[in-house]
Amino acid sequence: SSPVREVRNIINDSGDPGYVNRILVGTAATGSVRVEWMMARYGQVIPCNWSMVQMLQFMSSYMPLRYQVADAQNMIVKEAIDKDFEWLFLLEHDTIIPNDCFMRLNEYMRAADVPVMSGLYFTRSLPSEPLVYRGRGNSYYGDWKLGDLVWCDGVPTGCLLIHMGLLREMWKDSEEYQVGNQTTRRVFDTPRAAWFNQETGQYNTTAGTSDLDWCARVIKGDYLRKSGWGDFADAHPDYPFLVDTRLFCQHIDISGQRYPMELSQWQR
């Protein structure tokens, strides 16, 4: 059985039930994008008898540039934990979702048998590559066509539904740190390192992305099992993350260009 928490209504003195702590939609906004994102976000078909709370993390006014995505995501996770939500939906500001996105999310939330589900979207490049991964260092996984359900060990966070039981368990093991004047925990992290190799005389740097780092941490730390998804972890030991390619999203850049520009390759 899946470890889905009971939905609780928040009742205030006036009798208004307020929101139901079912799902938090969190958006890490790192800068300006074209209006296409907002039109897609607010043009969603909303399921009947559905509750949703949204949280927008805008550019910080007290940091030299802006929030790093991982920092904003950690603030969103804290909000979801503090308000006792069941699900978190990470929707990045440069991801255009289809108008039935919330309807599909509702299907997964009602079934409650998949703890992590991603929509499909692509790199902002020409040619565009799907952000669907099995393994590291071997490029993308492409043995699928649009409409398939694809199991992976690496998914992006641009359109990602996560059961909060998993994030609560990871929160327990995550270090506290400050984002501006707020204290949160490092559930998401952007891996980076720099060192000098005295033997070769070379200066080396490495960097990665917070999404794949988070995926690796879930698997390495066995957090699905720790959070009550043991049967699911046994059934999906190598590829525990689902990409629903029916949830086709587009990636946009600051000019409004959408990616991918050519879909024929994935419509075979």
mmCIF file of C-alpha atoms in Angstrom:
data_model
loop_
_atom_site.group_PDB
_atom_site.id
_atom_site.type_symbol
_atom_site.label_atom_id
_atom_site.label_comp_id
_atom_site.label_asym_id
_atom_site.label_seq_id
_atom_site.Cartn_x
_atom_site.Cartn_y
_atom_site.Cartn_z
ATOM 1 C CA SER A 1 0.000 0.000 0.000
ATOM 2 C CA SER A 2 1.203 3.533 -0.729
ATOM 3 C CA PRO A 3 2.044 5.846 2.172
ATOM 4 C CA VAL A 4 -0.409 8.596 1.238
ATOM 5 C CA ARG A 5 -1.286 10.922 4.072
ATOM 6 C CA GLU A 6 -4.892 11.651 4.981
ATOM 7 C CA VAL A 7 -6.227 14.898 3.550
ATOM 8 C CA ARG A 8 -7.173 17.370 6.283
ATOM 9 C CA ASN A 9 -9.284 20.485 5.928
ATOM 10 C CA ILE A 10 -8.151 23.645 7.646
ATOM 11 C CA ILE A 11 -11.209 25.221 9.275
ATOM 12 C CA ASN A 12 -11.105 28.784 10.527
ATOM 13 C CA ASP A 13 -13.455 30.529 12.943
ATOM 14 C CA SER A 14 -15.730 31.755 10.145
ATOM 15 C CA GLY A 15 -16.386 28.227 8.922
ATOM 16 C CA ASP A 16 -14.424 28.768 5.709
ATOM 17 C CA PRO A 17 -12.578 25.495 4.995
ATOM 18 C CA GLY A 18 -9.713 27.457 3.413
ATOM 19 C CA TYR A 19 -7.423 25.261 1.364
ATOM 20 C CA VAL A 20 -7.045 21.519 1.528
ATOM 21 C CA ASN A 21 -3.373 20.661 1.958
ATOM 22 C CA ARG A 22 -3.345 18.430 -1.098
ATOM 23 C CA ILE A 23 -0.710 19.930 -3.415
ATOM 24 C CA LEU A 24 1.641 22.897 -3.432
ATOM 25 C CA VAL A 25 2.720 24.302 -6.805
ATOM 26 C CA GLY A 26 6.198 25.779 -6.370
ATOM 27 C CA THR A 27 7.937 27.910 -8.991
ATOM 28 C CA ALA A 28 11.561 28.971 -8.750
ATOM 29 C CA ALA A 29 11.624 32.168 -10.814
ATOM 30 C CA THR A 30 15.223 33.055 -11.634
ATOM 31 C CA GLY A 31 14.564 35.872 -14.090
ATOM 32 C CA SER A 32 12.302 37.319 -16.765
ATOM 33 C CA VAL A 33 10.610 35.106 -19.328
ATOM 34 C CA ARG A 34 8.052 35.767 -22.013
ATOM 35 C CA VAL A 35 4.324 35.759 -21.254
ATOM 36 C CA GLU A 36 3.826 32.323 -22.867
ATOM 37 C CA TRP A 37 4.673 30.663 -19.550
ATOM 38 C CA MET A 38 2.030 32.618 -17.644
ATOM 39 C CA MET A 39 -0.629 31.972 -20.293
ATOM 40 C CA ALA A 40 0.038 28.242 -20.084
ATOM 41 C CA ARG A 41 0.165 28.258 -16.290
ATOM 42 C CA TYR A 42 -3.083 30.156 -15.744
ATOM 43 C CA GLY A 43 -4.911 28.557 -18.667
ATOM 44 C CA GLN A 44 -5.038 25.162 -16.964
ATOM 45 C CA VAL A 45 -8.126 22.976 -16.806
ATOM 46 C CA ILE A 46 -8.764 22.518 -13.072
ATOM 47 C CA PRO A 47 -10.191 19.165 -11.877
ATOM 48 C CA CYS A 48 -13.536 19.290 -10.079
ATOM 49 C CA ASN A 49 -13.387 19.418 -6.274
ATOM 50 C CA TRP A 50 -9.656 20.098 -6.358
ATOM 51 C CA SER A 51 -7.498 22.221 -4.076
ATOM 52 C CA MET A 52 -4.176 23.798 -4.973
ATOM 53 C CA VAL A 53 -1.875 26.322 -3.332
ATOM 54 C CA GLN A 54 0.864 28.093 -5.271
ATOM 55 C CA MET A 55 4.175 29.554 -4.154
ATOM 56 C CA LEU A 56 6.282 31.807 -6.359
ATOM 57 C CA GLN A 57 9.895 32.472 -5.406
ATOM 58 C CA PHE A 58 10.957 35.650 -7.174
ATOM 59 C CA MET A 59 14.423 37.083 -7.712
ATOM 60 C CA SER A 60 16.041 38.096 -4.447
ATOM 61 C CA SER A 61 16.733 41.785 -3.876
ATOM 62 C CA TYR A 62 19.481 41.155 -1.320
ATOM 63 C CA MET A 63 21.658 38.696 -3.257
ATOM 64 C CA PRO A 64 24.256 39.795 -5.815
ATOM 65 C CA LEU A 65 22.479 38.195 -8.771
ATOM 66 C CA ARG A 66 19.424 36.023 -8.034
ATOM 67 C CA TYR A 67 18.394 32.859 -6.269
ATOM 68 C CA GLN A 68 20.040 29.713 -7.460
ATOM 69 C CA VAL A 69 17.362 27.235 -8.519
ATOM 70 C CA ALA A 70 18.307 24.783 -5.775
ATOM 71 C CA ASP A 71 18.017 27.494 -3.104
ATOM 72 C CA ALA A 72 14.548 28.487 -4.265
ATOM 73 C CA GLN A 73 13.521 24.830 -4.402
ATOM 74 C CA ASN A 74 14.680 24.316 -0.820
ATOM 75 C CA MET A 75 12.571 27.264 0.303
ATOM 76 C CA ILE A 76 9.604 25.738 -1.504
ATOM 77 C CA VAL A 77 10.200 22.359 0.155
ATOM 78 C CA LYS A 78 10.266 24.085 3.553
ATOM 79 C CA GLU A 79 6.924 25.743 2.798
ATOM 80 C CA ALA A 80 5.402 22.415 1.774
ATOM 81 C CA ILE A 81 6.650 20.741 4.966
ATOM 82 C CA ASP A 82 5.604 23.582 7.257
ATOM 83 C CA LYS A 83 2.085 23.574 5.755
ATOM 84 C CA ASP A 84 1.872 19.754 5.786
ATOM 85 C CA PHE A 85 1.124 19.233 2.085
ATOM 86 C CA GLU A 86 0.740 15.774 0.569
ATOM 87 C CA TRP A 87 2.295 16.539 -2.805
ATOM 88 C CA LEU A 88 4.696 19.083 -4.249
ATOM 89 C CA PHE A 89 4.630 20.081 -7.900
ATOM 90 C CA LEU A 90 7.795 21.844 -9.052
ATOM 91 C CA LEU A 91 7.040 23.952 -12.113
ATOM 92 C CA GLU A 92 9.908 26.056 -13.407
ATOM 93 C CA HIS A 93 9.237 29.441 -14.929
ATOM 94 C CA ASP A 94 10.590 28.520 -18.375
ATOM 95 C CA THR A 95 8.453 25.389 -18.797
ATOM 96 C CA ILE A 96 5.216 25.675 -20.783
ATOM 97 C CA ILE A 97 2.793 22.982 -19.645
ATOM 98 C CA PRO A 98 -0.154 21.643 -21.700
ATOM 99 C CA ASN A 99 -3.614 22.758 -20.639
ATOM 100 C CA ASP A 100 -4.494 19.313 -19.267
ATOM 101 C CA CYS A 101 -1.443 19.192 -16.986
ATOM 102 C CA PHE A 102 -3.354 19.427 -13.707
ATOM 103 C CA MET A 103 -5.840 16.819 -14.925
ATOM 104 C CA ARG A 104 -2.958 14.380 -15.414
ATOM 105 C CA LEU A 105 -1.451 15.314 -12.055
ATOM 106 C CA ASN A 106 -4.814 14.571 -10.486
ATOM 107 C CA GLU A 107 -4.750 11.056 -11.972
ATOM 108 C CA TYR A 108 -1.404 10.316 -10.318
ATOM 109 C CA MET A 109 -2.440 11.878 -7.022
ATOM 110 C CA ARG A 110 -5.659 9.853 -6.907
ATOM 111 C CA ALA A 111 -3.895 6.592 -7.764
ATOM 112 C CA ALA A 112 -1.057 7.380 -5.326
ATOM 113 C CA ASP A 113 1.104 4.557 -6.662
ATOM 114 C CA VAL A 114 4.024 6.567 -8.124
ATOM 115 C CA PRO A 115 6.008 8.831 -5.779
ATOM 116 C CA VAL A 116 7.882 10.817 -8.457
ATOM 117 C CA MET A 117 6.493 11.677 -11.898
ATOM 118 C CA SER A 118 7.924 14.055 -14.482
ATOM 119 C CA GLY A 119 6.466 15.570 -17.584
ATOM 120 C CA LEU A 120 8.497 15.494 -20.796
ATOM 121 C CA TYR A 121 10.505 18.472 -21.910
ATOM 122 C CA PHE A 122 13.686 19.188 -23.837
ATOM 123 C CA THR A 123 16.925 21.119 -23.659
ATOM 124 C CA ARG A 124 16.996 24.694 -24.901
ATOM 125 C CA SER A 125 19.300 23.884 -27.781
ATOM 126 C CA LEU A 126 19.323 23.139 -31.495
ATOM 127 C CA PRO A 127 18.831 20.283 -31.891
ATOM 128 C CA SER A 128 16.858 19.799 -28.691
ATOM 129 C CA GLU A 129 17.389 16.660 -26.652
ATOM 130 C CA PRO A 130 14.826 15.097 -24.293
ATOM 131 C CA LEU A 131 15.610 15.336 -20.591
ATOM 132 C CA VAL A 132 15.141 11.597 -20.064
ATOM 133 C CA TYR A 133 18.085 9.733 -18.559
ATOM 134 C CA ARG A 134 19.160 6.193 -17.818
ATOM 135 C CA GLY A 135 22.701 6.299 -16.491
ATOM 136 C CA ARG A 136 25.204 9.152 -16.473
ATOM 137 C CA GLY A 137 27.632 10.179 -19.161
ATOM 138 C CA ASN A 138 25.785 8.233 -21.865
ATOM 139 C CA SER A 139 23.584 11.031 -23.265
ATOM 140 C CA TYR A 140 19.777 10.848 -23.182
ATOM 141 C CA TYR A 141 17.600 7.740 -23.297
ATOM 142 C CA GLY A 142 15.637 7.694 -26.558
ATOM 143 C CA ASP A 143 14.003 4.284 -26.900
ATOM 144 C CA TRP A 144 10.437 5.583 -26.642
ATOM 145 C CA LYS A 145 7.839 7.536 -28.570
ATOM 146 C CA LEU A 146 5.357 10.207 -27.544
ATOM 147 C CA GLY A 147 2.615 8.723 -25.396
ATOM 148 C CA ASP A 148 4.850 6.187 -23.639
ATOM 149 C CA LEU A 149 5.466 5.900 -19.911
ATOM 150 C CA VAL A 150 9.244 5.770 -19.452
ATOM 151 C CA TRP A 151 11.083 4.663 -16.301
ATOM 152 C CA CYS A 152 14.352 6.502 -15.641
ATOM 153 C CA ASP A 153 17.022 7.167 -13.030
ATOM 154 C CA GLY A 154 17.294 10.870 -13.874
ATOM 155 C CA VAL A 155 14.532 13.436 -14.440
ATOM 156 C CA PRO A 156 14.473 17.259 -14.506
ATOM 157 C CA THR A 157 12.596 19.445 -12.025
ATOM 158 C CA GLY A 158 10.835 21.663 -14.558
ATOM 159 C CA CYS A 159 7.558 19.732 -14.367
ATOM 160 C CA LEU A 160 7.915 17.321 -11.457
ATOM 161 C CA LEU A 161 5.331 15.864 -9.058
ATOM 162 C CA ILE A 162 6.812 14.510 -5.799
ATOM 163 C CA HIS A 163 5.078 12.842 -2.878
ATOM 164 C CA MET A 164 5.913 14.782 0.277
ATOM 165 C CA GLY A 165 6.655 11.637 2.281
ATOM 166 C CA LEU A 166 9.840 11.294 0.244
ATOM 167 C CA LEU A 167 10.865 14.922 0.754
ATOM 168 C CA ARG A 168 10.127 14.795 4.488
ATOM 169 C CA GLU A 169 12.485 11.847 4.856
ATOM 170 C CA MET A 170 15.216 13.616 2.901
ATOM 171 C CA TRP A 171 14.641 16.776 4.938
ATOM 172 C CA LYS A 172 15.596 14.914 8.130
ATOM 173 C CA ASP A 173 19.081 14.154 6.758
ATOM 174 C CA SER A 174 19.694 17.528 5.098
ATOM 175 C CA GLU A 175 21.922 20.197 6.606
ATOM 176 C CA GLU A 176 20.489 23.547 7.622
ATOM 177 C CA TYR A 177 21.737 26.652 5.847
ATOM 178 C CA GLN A 178 20.744 30.241 5.191
ATOM 179 C CA VAL A 179 19.194 31.583 2.005
ATOM 180 C CA GLY A 180 19.341 35.303 2.531
ATOM 181 C CA ASN A 181 17.719 35.765 5.956
ATOM 182 C CA GLN A 182 15.738 32.511 5.824
ATOM 183 C CA THR A 183 16.774 29.145 7.236
ATOM 184 C CA THR A 184 16.003 26.031 5.212
ATOM 185 C CA ARG A 185 17.663 22.674 4.509
ATOM 186 C CA ARG A 186 19.692 21.487 1.544
ATOM 187 C CA VAL A 187 17.346 18.891 0.067
ATOM 188 C CA PHE A 188 18.350 20.093 -3.402
ATOM 189 C CA ASP A 189 21.926 21.070 -4.128
ATOM 190 C CA THR A 190 23.936 22.226 -7.118
ATOM 191 C CA PRO A 191 27.088 20.075 -7.054
ATOM 192 C CA ARG A 192 30.305 21.954 -7.705
ATOM 193 C CA ALA A 193 33.924 21.572 -6.735
ATOM 194 C CA ALA A 194 37.314 23.088 -7.522
ATOM 195 C CA TRP A 195 40.740 21.767 -6.621
ATOM 196 C CA PHE A 196 44.404 21.929 -7.586
ATOM 197 C CA ASN A 197 46.130 18.670 -8.556
ATOM 198 C CA GLN A 198 49.667 18.966 -7.229
ATOM 199 C CA GLU A 199 50.865 15.935 -9.200
ATOM 200 C CA THR A 200 49.797 17.276 -12.588
ATOM 201 C CA GLY A 201 49.899 20.980 -11.796
ATOM 202 C CA GLN A 202 46.382 21.367 -13.148
ATOM 203 C CA TYR A 203 43.467 23.303 -11.694
ATOM 204 C CA ASN A 204 40.247 21.269 -11.962
ATOM 205 C CA THR A 205 36.584 22.162 -11.681
ATOM 206 C CA THR A 206 33.427 20.094 -11.807
ATOM 207 C CA ALA A 207 29.787 21.116 -11.804
ATOM 208 C CA GLY A 208 26.399 19.475 -12.156
ATOM 209 C CA THR A 209 22.694 20.211 -11.915
ATOM 210 C CA SER A 210 20.453 20.085 -8.878
ATOM 211 C CA ASP A 211 17.890 17.815 -10.550
ATOM 212 C CA LEU A 212 20.239 14.926 -11.357
ATOM 213 C CA ASP A 213 22.023 15.376 -8.047
ATOM 214 C CA TRP A 214 18.667 15.028 -6.250
ATOM 215 C CA CYS A 215 17.784 11.911 -8.252
ATOM 216 C CA ALA A 216 21.128 10.312 -7.390
ATOM 217 C CA ARG A 217 20.629 11.148 -3.721
ATOM 218 C CA VAL A 218 17.175 9.530 -3.662
ATOM 219 C CA ILE A 219 18.582 6.307 -5.089
ATOM 220 C CA LYS A 220 21.848 6.217 -3.158
ATOM 221 C CA GLY A 221 20.167 7.054 0.150
ATOM 222 C CA ASP A 222 17.370 4.498 -0.392
ATOM 223 C CA TYR A 223 14.910 7.241 0.478
ATOM 224 C CA LEU A 224 11.962 5.611 -1.256
ATOM 225 C CA ARG A 225 12.168 2.661 1.121
ATOM 226 C CA LYS A 226 12.830 4.905 4.129
ATOM 227 C CA SER A 227 9.725 6.963 3.349
ATOM 228 C CA GLY A 228 7.404 3.955 3.120
ATOM 229 C CA TRP A 229 7.615 3.174 -0.587
ATOM 230 C CA GLY A 230 9.422 -0.146 -0.058
ATOM 231 C CA ASP A 231 7.251 -2.225 -2.391
ATOM 232 C CA PHE A 232 7.644 0.397 -5.094
ATOM 233 C CA ALA A 233 11.424 0.467 -4.595
ATOM 234 C CA ASP A 234 11.554 -3.327 -4.959
ATOM 235 C CA ALA A 235 9.525 -3.150 -8.169
ATOM 236 C CA HIS A 236 11.716 -0.372 -9.645
ATOM 237 C CA PRO A 237 15.244 -0.903 -8.279
ATOM 238 C CA ASP A 238 17.149 0.698 -11.162
ATOM 239 C CA TYR A 239 14.746 3.227 -12.670
ATOM 240 C CA PRO A 240 12.407 4.575 -9.970
ATOM 241 C CA PHE A 241 11.324 7.826 -11.674
ATOM 242 C CA LEU A 242 8.517 7.972 -14.214
ATOM 243 C CA VAL A 243 8.405 10.263 -17.249
ATOM 244 C CA ASP A 244 4.896 10.518 -18.678
ATOM 245 C CA THR A 245 5.527 11.614 -22.265
ATOM 246 C CA ARG A 246 1.811 12.375 -22.681
ATOM 247 C CA LEU A 247 2.526 15.401 -20.487
ATOM 248 C CA PHE A 248 4.445 17.159 -23.259
ATOM 249 C CA CYS A 249 5.954 20.487 -22.222
ATOM 250 C CA GLN A 250 7.940 23.108 -24.060
ATOM 251 C CA HIS A 251 11.025 24.941 -22.872
ATOM 252 C CA ILE A 252 11.322 28.672 -23.619
ATOM 253 C CA ASP A 253 14.228 31.089 -23.494
ATOM 254 C CA ILE A 254 14.192 34.802 -22.701
ATOM 255 C CA SER A 255 13.380 35.675 -26.326
ATOM 256 C CA GLY A 256 10.287 33.450 -26.312
ATOM 257 C CA GLN A 257 11.782 30.773 -28.560
ATOM 258 C CA ARG A 258 10.235 27.395 -27.821
ATOM 259 C CA TYR A 259 12.076 24.091 -27.734
ATOM 260 C CA PRO A 260 11.980 21.626 -29.338
ATOM 261 C CA MET A 261 11.351 23.242 -32.708
ATOM 262 C CA GLU A 262 11.055 19.911 -34.537
ATOM 263 C CA LEU A 263 8.879 17.097 -33.142
ATOM 264 C CA SER A 264 8.861 14.633 -36.025
ATOM 265 C CA GLN A 265 11.692 12.585 -34.521
ATOM 266 C CA TRP A 266 9.602 11.845 -31.425
ATOM 267 C CA GLN A 267 6.296 11.213 -33.216
ATOM 268 C CA ARG A 268 7.364 7.971 -34.873
#
